[in-house]
PDB file of C-alpha atoms in Angstrom:
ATOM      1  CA  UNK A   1     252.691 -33.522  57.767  1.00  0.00           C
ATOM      2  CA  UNK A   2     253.449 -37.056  56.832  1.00  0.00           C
ATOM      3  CA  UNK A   3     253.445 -38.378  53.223  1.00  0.00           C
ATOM      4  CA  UNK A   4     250.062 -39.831  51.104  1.00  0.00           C
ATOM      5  CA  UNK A   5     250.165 -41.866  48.034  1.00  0.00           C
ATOM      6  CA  UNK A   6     247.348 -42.711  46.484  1.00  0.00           C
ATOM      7  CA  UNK A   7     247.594 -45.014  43.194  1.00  0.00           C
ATOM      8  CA  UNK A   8     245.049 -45.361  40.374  1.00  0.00           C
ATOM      9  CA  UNK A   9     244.646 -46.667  36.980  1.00  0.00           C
ATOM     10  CA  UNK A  10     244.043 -43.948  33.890  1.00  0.00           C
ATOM     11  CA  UNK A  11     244.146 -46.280  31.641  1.00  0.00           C
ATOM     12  CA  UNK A  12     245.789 -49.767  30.427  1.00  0.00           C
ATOM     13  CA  UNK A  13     248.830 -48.949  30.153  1.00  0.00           C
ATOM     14  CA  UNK A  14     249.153 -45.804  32.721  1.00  0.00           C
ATOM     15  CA  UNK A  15     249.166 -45.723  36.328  1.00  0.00           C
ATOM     16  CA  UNK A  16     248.760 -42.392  38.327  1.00  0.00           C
ATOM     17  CA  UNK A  17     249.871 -41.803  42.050  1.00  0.00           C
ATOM     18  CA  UNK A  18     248.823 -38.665  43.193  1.00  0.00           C
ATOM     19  CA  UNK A  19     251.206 -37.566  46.437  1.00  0.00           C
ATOM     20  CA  UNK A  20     250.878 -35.345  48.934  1.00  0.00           C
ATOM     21  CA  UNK A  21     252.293 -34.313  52.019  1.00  0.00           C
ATOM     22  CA  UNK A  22     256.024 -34.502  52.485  1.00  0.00           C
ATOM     23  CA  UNK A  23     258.772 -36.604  50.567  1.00  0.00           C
ATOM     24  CA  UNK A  24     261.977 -36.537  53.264  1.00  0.00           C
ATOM     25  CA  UNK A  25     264.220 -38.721  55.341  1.00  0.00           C
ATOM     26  CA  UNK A  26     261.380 -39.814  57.211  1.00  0.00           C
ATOM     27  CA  UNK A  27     259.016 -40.129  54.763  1.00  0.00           C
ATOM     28  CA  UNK A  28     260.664 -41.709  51.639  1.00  0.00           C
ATOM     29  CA  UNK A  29     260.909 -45.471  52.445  1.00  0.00           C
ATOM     30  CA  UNK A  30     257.318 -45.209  52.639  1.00  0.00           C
ATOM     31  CA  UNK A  31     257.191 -43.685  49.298  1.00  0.00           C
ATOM     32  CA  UNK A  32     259.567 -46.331  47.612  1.00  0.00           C
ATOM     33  CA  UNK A  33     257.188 -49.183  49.309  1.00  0.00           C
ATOM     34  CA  UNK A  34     254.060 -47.591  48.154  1.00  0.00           C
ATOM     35  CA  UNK A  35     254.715 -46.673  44.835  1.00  0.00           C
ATOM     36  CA  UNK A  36     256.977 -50.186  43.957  1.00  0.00           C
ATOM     37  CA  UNK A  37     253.714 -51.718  42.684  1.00  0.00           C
ATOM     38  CA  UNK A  38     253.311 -49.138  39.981  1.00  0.00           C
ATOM     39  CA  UNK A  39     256.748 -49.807  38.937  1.00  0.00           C
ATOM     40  CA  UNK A  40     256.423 -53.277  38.663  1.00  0.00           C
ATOM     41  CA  UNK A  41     253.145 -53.997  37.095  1.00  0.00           C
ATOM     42  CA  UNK A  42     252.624 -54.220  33.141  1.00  0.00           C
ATOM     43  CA  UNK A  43     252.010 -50.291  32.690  1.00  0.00           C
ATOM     44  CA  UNK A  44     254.141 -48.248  30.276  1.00  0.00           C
ATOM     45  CA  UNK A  45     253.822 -45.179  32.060  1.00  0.00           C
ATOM     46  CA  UNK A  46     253.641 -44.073  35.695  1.00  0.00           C
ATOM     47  CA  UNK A  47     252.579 -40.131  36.785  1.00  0.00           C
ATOM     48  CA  UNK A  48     253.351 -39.004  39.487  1.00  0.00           C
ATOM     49  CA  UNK A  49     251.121 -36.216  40.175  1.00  0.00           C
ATOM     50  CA  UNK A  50     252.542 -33.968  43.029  1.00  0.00           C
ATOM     51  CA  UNK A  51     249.488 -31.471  43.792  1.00  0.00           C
ATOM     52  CA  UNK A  52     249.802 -31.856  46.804  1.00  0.00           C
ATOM     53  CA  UNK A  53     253.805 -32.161  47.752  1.00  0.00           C
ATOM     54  CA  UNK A  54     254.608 -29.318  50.291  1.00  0.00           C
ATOM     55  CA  UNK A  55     258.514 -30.436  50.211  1.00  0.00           C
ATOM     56  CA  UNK A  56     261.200 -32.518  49.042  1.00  0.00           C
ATOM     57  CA  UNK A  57     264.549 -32.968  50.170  1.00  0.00           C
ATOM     58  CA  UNK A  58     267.551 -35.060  48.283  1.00  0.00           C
ATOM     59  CA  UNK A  59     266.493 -38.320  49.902  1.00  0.00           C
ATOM     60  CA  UNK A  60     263.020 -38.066  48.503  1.00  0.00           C
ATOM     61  CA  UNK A  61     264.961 -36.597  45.474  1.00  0.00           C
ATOM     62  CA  UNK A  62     266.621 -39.965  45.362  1.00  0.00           C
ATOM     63  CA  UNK A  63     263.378 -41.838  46.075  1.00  0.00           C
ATOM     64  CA  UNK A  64     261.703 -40.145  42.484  1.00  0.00           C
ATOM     65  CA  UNK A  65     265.203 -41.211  40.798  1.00  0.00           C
ATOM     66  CA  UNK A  66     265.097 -44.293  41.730  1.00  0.00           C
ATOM     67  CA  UNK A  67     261.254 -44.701  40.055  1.00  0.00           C
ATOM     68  CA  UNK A  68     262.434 -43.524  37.239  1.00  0.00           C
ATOM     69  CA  UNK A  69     264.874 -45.392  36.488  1.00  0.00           C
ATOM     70  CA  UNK A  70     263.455 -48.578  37.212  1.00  0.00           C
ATOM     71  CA  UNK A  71     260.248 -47.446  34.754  1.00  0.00           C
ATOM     72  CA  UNK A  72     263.147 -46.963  32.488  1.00  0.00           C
ATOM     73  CA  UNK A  73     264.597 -50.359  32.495  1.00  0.00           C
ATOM     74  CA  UNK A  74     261.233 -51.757  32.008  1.00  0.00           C
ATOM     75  CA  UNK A  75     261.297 -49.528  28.749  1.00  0.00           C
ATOM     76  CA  UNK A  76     259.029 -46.965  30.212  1.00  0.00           C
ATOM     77  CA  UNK A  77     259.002 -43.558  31.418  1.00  0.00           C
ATOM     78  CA  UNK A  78     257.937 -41.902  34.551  1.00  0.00           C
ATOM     79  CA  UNK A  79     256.582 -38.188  34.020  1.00  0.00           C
ATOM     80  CA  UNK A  80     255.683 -35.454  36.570  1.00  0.00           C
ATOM     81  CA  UNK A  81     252.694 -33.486  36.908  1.00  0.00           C
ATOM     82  CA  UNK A  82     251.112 -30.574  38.948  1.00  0.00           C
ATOM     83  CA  UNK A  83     254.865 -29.808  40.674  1.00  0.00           C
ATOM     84  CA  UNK A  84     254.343 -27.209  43.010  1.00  0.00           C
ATOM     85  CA  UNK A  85     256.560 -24.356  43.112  1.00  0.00           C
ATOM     86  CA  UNK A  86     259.007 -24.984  46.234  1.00  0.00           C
ATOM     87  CA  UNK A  87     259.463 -28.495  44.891  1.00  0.00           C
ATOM     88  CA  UNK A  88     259.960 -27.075  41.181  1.00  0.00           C
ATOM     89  CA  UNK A  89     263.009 -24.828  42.616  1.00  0.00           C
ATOM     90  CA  UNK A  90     264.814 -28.274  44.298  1.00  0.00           C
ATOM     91  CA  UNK A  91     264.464 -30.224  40.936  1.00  0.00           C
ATOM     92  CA  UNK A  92     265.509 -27.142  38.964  1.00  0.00           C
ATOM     93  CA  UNK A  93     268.679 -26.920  41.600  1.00  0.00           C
ATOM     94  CA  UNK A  94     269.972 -30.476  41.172  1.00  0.00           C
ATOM     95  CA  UNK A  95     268.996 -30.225  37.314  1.00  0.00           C
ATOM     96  CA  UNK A  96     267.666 -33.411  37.740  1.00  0.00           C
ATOM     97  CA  UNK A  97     264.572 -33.961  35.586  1.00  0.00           C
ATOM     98  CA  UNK A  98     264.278 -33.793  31.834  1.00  0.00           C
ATOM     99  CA  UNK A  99     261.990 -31.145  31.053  1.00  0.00           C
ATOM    100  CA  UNK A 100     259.935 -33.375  28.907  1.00  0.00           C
ATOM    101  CA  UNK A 101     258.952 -35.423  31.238  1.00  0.00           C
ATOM    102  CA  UNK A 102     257.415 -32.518  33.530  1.00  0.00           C
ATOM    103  CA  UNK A 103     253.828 -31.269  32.629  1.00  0.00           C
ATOM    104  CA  UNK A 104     252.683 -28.021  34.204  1.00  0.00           C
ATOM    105  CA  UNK A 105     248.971 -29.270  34.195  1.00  0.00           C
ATOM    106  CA  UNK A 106     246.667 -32.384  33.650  1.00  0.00           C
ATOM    107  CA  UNK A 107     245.951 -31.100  30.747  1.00  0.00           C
ATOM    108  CA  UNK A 108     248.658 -30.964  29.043  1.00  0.00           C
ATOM    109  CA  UNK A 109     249.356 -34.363  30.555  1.00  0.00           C
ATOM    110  CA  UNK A 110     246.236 -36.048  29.220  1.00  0.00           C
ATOM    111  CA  UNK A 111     247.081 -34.433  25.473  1.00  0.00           C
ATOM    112  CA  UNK A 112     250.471 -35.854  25.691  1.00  0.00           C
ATOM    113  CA  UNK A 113     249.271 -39.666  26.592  1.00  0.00           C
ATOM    114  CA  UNK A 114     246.510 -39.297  24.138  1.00  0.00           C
ATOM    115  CA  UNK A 115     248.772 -38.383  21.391  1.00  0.00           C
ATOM    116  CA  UNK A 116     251.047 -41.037  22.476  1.00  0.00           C
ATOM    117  CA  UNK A 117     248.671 -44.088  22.250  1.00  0.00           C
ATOM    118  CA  UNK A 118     247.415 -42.977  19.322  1.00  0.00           C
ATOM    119  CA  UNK A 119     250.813 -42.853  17.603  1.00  0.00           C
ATOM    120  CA  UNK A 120     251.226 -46.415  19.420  1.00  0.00           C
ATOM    121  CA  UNK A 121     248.449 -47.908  18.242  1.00  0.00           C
ATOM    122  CA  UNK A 122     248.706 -45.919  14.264  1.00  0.00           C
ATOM    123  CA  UNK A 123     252.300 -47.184  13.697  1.00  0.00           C
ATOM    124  CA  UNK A 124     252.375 -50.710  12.465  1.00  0.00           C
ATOM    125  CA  UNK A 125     253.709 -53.366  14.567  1.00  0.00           C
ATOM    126  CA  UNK A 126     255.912 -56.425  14.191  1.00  0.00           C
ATOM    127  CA  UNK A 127     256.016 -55.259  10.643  1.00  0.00           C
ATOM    128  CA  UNK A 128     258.053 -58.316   8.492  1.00  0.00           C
ATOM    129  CA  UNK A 129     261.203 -57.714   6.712  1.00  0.00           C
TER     130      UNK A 129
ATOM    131  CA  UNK B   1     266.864 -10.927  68.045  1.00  0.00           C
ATOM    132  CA  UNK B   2     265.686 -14.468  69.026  1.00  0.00           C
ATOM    133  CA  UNK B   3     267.972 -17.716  69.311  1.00  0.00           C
ATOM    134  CA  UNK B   4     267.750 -21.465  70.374  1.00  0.00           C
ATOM    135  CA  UNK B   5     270.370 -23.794  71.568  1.00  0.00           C
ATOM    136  CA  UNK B   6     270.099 -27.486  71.380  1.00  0.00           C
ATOM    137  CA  UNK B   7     272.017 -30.287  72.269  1.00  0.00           C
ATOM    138  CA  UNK B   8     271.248 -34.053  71.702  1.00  0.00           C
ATOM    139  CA  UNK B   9     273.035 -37.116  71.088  1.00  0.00           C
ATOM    140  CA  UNK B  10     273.633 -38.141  67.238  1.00  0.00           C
ATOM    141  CA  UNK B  11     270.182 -40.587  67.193  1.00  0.00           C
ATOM    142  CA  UNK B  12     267.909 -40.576  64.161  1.00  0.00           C
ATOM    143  CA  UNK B  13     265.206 -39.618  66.445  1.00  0.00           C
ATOM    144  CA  UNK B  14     266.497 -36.749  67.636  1.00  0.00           C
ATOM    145  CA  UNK B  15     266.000 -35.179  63.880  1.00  0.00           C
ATOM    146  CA  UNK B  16     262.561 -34.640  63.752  1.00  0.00           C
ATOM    147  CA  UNK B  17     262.521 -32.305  67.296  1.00  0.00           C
ATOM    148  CA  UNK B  18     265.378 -30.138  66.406  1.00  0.00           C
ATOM    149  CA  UNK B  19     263.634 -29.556  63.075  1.00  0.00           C
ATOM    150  CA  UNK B  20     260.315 -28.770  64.921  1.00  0.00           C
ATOM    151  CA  UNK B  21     262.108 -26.485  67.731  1.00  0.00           C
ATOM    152  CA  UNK B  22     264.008 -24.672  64.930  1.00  0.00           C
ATOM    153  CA  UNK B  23     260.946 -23.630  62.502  1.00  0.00           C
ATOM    154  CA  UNK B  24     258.931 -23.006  65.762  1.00  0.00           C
ATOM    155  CA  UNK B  25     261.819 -20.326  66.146  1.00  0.00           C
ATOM    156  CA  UNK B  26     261.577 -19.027  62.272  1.00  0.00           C
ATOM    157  CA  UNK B  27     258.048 -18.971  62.666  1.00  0.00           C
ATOM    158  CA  UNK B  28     257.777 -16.931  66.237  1.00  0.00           C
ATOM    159  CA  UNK B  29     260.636 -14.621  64.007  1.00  0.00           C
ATOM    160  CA  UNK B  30     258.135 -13.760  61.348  1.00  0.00           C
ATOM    161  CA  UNK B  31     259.852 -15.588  58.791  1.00  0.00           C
ATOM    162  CA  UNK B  32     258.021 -15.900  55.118  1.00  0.00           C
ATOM    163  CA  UNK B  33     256.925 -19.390  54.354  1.00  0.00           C
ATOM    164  CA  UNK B  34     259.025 -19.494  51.503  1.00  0.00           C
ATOM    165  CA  UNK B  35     261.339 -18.939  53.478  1.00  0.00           C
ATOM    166  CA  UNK B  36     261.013 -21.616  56.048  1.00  0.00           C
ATOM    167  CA  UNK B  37     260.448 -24.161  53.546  1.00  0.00           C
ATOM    168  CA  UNK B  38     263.971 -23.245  52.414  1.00  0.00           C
ATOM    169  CA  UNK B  39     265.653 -22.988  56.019  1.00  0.00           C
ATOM    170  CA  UNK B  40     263.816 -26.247  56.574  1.00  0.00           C
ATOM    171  CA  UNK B  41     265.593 -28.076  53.597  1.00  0.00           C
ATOM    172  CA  UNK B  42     268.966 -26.534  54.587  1.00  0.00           C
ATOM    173  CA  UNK B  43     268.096 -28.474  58.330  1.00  0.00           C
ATOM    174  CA  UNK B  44     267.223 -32.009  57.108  1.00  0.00           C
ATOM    175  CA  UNK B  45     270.468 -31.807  54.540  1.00  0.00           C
ATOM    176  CA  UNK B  46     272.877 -30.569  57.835  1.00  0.00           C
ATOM    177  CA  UNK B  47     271.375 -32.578  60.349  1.00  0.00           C
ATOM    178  CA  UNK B  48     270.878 -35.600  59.027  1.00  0.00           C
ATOM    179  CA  UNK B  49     274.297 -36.009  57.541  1.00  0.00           C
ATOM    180  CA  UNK B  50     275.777 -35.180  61.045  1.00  0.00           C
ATOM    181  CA  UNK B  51     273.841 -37.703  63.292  1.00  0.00           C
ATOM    182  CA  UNK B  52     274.221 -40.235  60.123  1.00  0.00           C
ATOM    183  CA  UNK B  53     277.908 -39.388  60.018  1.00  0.00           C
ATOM    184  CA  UNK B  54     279.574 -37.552  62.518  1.00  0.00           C
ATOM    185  CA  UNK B  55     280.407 -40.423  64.563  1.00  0.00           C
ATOM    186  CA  UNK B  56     281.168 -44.367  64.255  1.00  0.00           C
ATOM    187  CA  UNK B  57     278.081 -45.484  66.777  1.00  0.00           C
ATOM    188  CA  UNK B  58     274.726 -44.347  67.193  1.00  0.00           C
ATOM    189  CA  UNK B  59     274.276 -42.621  70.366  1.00  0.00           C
ATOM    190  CA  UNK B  60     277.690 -42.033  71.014  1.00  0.00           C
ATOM    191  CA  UNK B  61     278.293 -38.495  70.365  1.00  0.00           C
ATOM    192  CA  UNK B  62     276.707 -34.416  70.649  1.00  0.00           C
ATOM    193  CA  UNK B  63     275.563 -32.252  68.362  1.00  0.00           C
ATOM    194  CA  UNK B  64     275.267 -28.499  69.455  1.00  0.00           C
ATOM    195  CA  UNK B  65     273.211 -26.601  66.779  1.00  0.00           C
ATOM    196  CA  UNK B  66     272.235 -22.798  67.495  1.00  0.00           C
ATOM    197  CA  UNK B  67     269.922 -20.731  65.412  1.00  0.00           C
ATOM    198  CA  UNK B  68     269.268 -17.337  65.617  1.00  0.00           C
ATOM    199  CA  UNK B  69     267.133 -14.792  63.514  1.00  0.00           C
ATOM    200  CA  UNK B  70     267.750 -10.976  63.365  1.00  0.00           C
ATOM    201  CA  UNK B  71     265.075  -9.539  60.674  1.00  0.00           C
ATOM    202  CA  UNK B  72     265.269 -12.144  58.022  1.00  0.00           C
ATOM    203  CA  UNK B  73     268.624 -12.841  58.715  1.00  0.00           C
ATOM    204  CA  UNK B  74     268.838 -16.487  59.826  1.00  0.00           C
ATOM    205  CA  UNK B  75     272.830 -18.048  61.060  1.00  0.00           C
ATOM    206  CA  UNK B  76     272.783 -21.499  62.012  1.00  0.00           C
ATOM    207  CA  UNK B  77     275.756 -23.225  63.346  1.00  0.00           C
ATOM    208  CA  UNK B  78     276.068 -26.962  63.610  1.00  0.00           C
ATOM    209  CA  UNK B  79     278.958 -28.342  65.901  1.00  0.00           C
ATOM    210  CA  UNK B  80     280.131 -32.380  66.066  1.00  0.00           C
ATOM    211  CA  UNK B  81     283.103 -33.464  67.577  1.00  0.00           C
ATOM    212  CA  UNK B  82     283.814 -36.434  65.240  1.00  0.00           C
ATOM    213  CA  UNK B  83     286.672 -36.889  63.194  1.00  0.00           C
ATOM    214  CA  UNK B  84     287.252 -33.648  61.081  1.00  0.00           C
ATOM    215  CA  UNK B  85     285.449 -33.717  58.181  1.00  0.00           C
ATOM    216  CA  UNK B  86     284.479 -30.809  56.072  1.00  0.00           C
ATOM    217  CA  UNK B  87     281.668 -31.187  54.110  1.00  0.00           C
ATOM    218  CA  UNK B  88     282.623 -28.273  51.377  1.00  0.00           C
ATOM    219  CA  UNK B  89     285.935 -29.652  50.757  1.00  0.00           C
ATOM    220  CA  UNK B  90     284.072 -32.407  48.434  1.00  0.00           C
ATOM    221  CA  UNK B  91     283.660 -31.199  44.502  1.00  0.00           C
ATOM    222  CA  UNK B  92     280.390 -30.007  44.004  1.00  0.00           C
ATOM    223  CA  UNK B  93     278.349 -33.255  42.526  1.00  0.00           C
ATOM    224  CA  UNK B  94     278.315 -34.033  38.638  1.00  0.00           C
ATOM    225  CA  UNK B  95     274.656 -32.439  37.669  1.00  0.00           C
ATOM    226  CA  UNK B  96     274.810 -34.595  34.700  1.00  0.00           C
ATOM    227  CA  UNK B  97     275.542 -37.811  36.115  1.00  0.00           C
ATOM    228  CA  UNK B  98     272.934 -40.205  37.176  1.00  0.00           C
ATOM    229  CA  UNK B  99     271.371 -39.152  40.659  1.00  0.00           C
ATOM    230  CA  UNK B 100     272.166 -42.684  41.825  1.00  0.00           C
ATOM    231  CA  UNK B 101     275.958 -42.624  41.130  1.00  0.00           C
ATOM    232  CA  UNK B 102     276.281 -38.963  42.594  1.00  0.00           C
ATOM    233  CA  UNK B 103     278.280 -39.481  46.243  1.00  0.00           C
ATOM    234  CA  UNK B 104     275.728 -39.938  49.369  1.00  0.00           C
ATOM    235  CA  UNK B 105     275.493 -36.640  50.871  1.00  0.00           C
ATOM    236  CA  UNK B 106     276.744 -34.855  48.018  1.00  0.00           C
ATOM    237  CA  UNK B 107     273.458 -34.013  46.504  1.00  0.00           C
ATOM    238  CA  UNK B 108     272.297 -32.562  49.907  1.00  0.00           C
ATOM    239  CA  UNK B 109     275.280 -30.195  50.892  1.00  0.00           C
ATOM    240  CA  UNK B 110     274.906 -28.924  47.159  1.00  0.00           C
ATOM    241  CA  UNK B 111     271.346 -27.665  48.023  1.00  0.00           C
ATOM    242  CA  UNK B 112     272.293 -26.324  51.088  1.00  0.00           C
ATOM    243  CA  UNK B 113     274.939 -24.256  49.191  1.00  0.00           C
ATOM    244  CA  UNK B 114     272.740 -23.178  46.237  1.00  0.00           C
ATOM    245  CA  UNK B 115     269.996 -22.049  49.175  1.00  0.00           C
ATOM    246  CA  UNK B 116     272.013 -20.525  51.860  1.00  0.00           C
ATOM    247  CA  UNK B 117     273.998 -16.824  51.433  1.00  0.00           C
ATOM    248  CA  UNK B 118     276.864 -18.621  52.569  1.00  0.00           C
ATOM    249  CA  UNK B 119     278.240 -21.760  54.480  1.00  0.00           C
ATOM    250  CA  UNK B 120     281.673 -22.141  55.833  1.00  0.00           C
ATOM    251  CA  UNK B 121     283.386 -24.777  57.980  1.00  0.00           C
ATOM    252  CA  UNK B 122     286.139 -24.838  60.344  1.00  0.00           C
ATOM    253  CA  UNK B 123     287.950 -27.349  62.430  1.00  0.00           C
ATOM    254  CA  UNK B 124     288.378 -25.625  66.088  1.00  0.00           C
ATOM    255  CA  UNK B 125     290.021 -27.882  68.574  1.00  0.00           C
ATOM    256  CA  UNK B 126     288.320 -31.066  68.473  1.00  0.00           C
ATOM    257  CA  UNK B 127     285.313 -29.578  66.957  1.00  0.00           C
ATOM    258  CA  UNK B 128     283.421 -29.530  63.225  1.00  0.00           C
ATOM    259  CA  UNK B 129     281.903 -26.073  63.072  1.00  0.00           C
ATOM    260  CA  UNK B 130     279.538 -25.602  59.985  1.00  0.00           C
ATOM    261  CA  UNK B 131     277.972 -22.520  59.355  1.00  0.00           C
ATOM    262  CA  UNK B 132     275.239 -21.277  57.147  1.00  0.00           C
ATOM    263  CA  UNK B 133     274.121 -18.095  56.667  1.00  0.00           C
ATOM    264  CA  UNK B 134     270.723 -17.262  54.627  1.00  0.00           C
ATOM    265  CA  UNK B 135     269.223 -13.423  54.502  1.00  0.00           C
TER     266      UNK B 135
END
């Protein structure tokens, strides 16, 4: 089974790419190409929603690293949703993802970014010393 | 018990059919899919490092691999005759350190270890034998 990425807006500031399929040697250049424009555009937040990931090995591994950290060094966070369980046992293996930045369901998710903007937008900005 | 033998030449493209013979044979063995999700991790991580590394040149080289199933009992073996390298002699990565500045390859034999019963390598003659066990 080859890999899908499909990228959509939620909202301003938060992009969603739901992936399915297979993230693997073969497969994970074509993840970094396809998801590069959610990493570079003005959102704070990318999801990626992995409903529908059968499998990942340490280069796709890499390939969700390397999102995050370049959401990170645009001062914003990447977050996973829906992992299945197979691919919850690799990233639990390599101890590789914060646990706050994995939500079990949309949900949860959708509380989480709600509760975020809303603290954004309540908390004053550019206040003057 | 059931068993394959392959032998191809250390090109990228020759990853994808070993994989697909191999789970063809865990499959035809009755194998759980949990279980060949697993076994099929433990391939990519093996194989892919040898035909990536075994040898200086593409297309240069052989790689035997043999798999055989008894009950759920699975032994792969995985044979290169490049320079002698053995893959468990590296220290296991640094799980805190950023995935990016863990050591290529690293990452990969770690998951192998974690998901396999055990995996043991041994230089005989000119040959790389690595050997994973999972029941």
């Amino acid at each position: 089974m080859a890999l899908s990425v499909t990228i959509s807006d939620r909202d301003s500031t938060t992009k969603v790419a739901v992936v399915g399929g297979k993230l693997d040697t073969t497969t994970s250049p074509q993840f970094d190409d396809e998801i590069s424009a959610a990493l570079t555009s003005g959102n704070v937040v990318t999801v990626l929603d992995l409903v529908g990931l059968t499998y990942i090995s340490s280069a796709g591994l890499r390939s969700v690293f390397k999102a995050r950290k370049a959401m990170e060094s645009k001062g914003g966070s990447l977050l996973l949703v829906n992992v299945q369980p197979q691919v919850q046992k690799v990233f639990e293996i390599v101890k590789a993802m914060p646990v706050q930045q994995v939500f079990r369901s949309v949900d949860e998710l959708d509380q989480y970014l709600d509760y975020m903007q809303k603290k954004e937008q309540d908390s004053p900005k550019g206040t003057e010393a | 018990m059931n068993e394959v033998r392959l032998e191809f030449p250390n090109l990228e493209s020759e990853y994808e059919p070993a994989r697909d013979r191999l789970i063809d044979l865990f499959r035809d063995s009755g194998l759980s899919p949990e279980a060949i999700g697993e076994l099929e991790l433990i391939l990519e991580e093996l194989l892919v490092n040898v035909i990536s590394y075994a040898y200086d040149e593409p297309g240069t080289g052989t790689i035997h691999v043999s798999a055989s199933v008894q009950g759920k009992a699975v032994t792969l073996e995985v044979r290169d005759r490049g320079c002698a390298f053995d893959p468990l002699g590296r220290e296991a990565p640094d799980l805190d350190a950023d995935i990016e500045d863990r050591p290529i390859g690293g990452l990969g034999i770690y998951l192998v270890r974690e998901l396999a019963t055990s995996v043991t390598y041994e230089r005989v003659g000119d040959e790389n034998v690595l050997r994973v066990e999972r029941r």
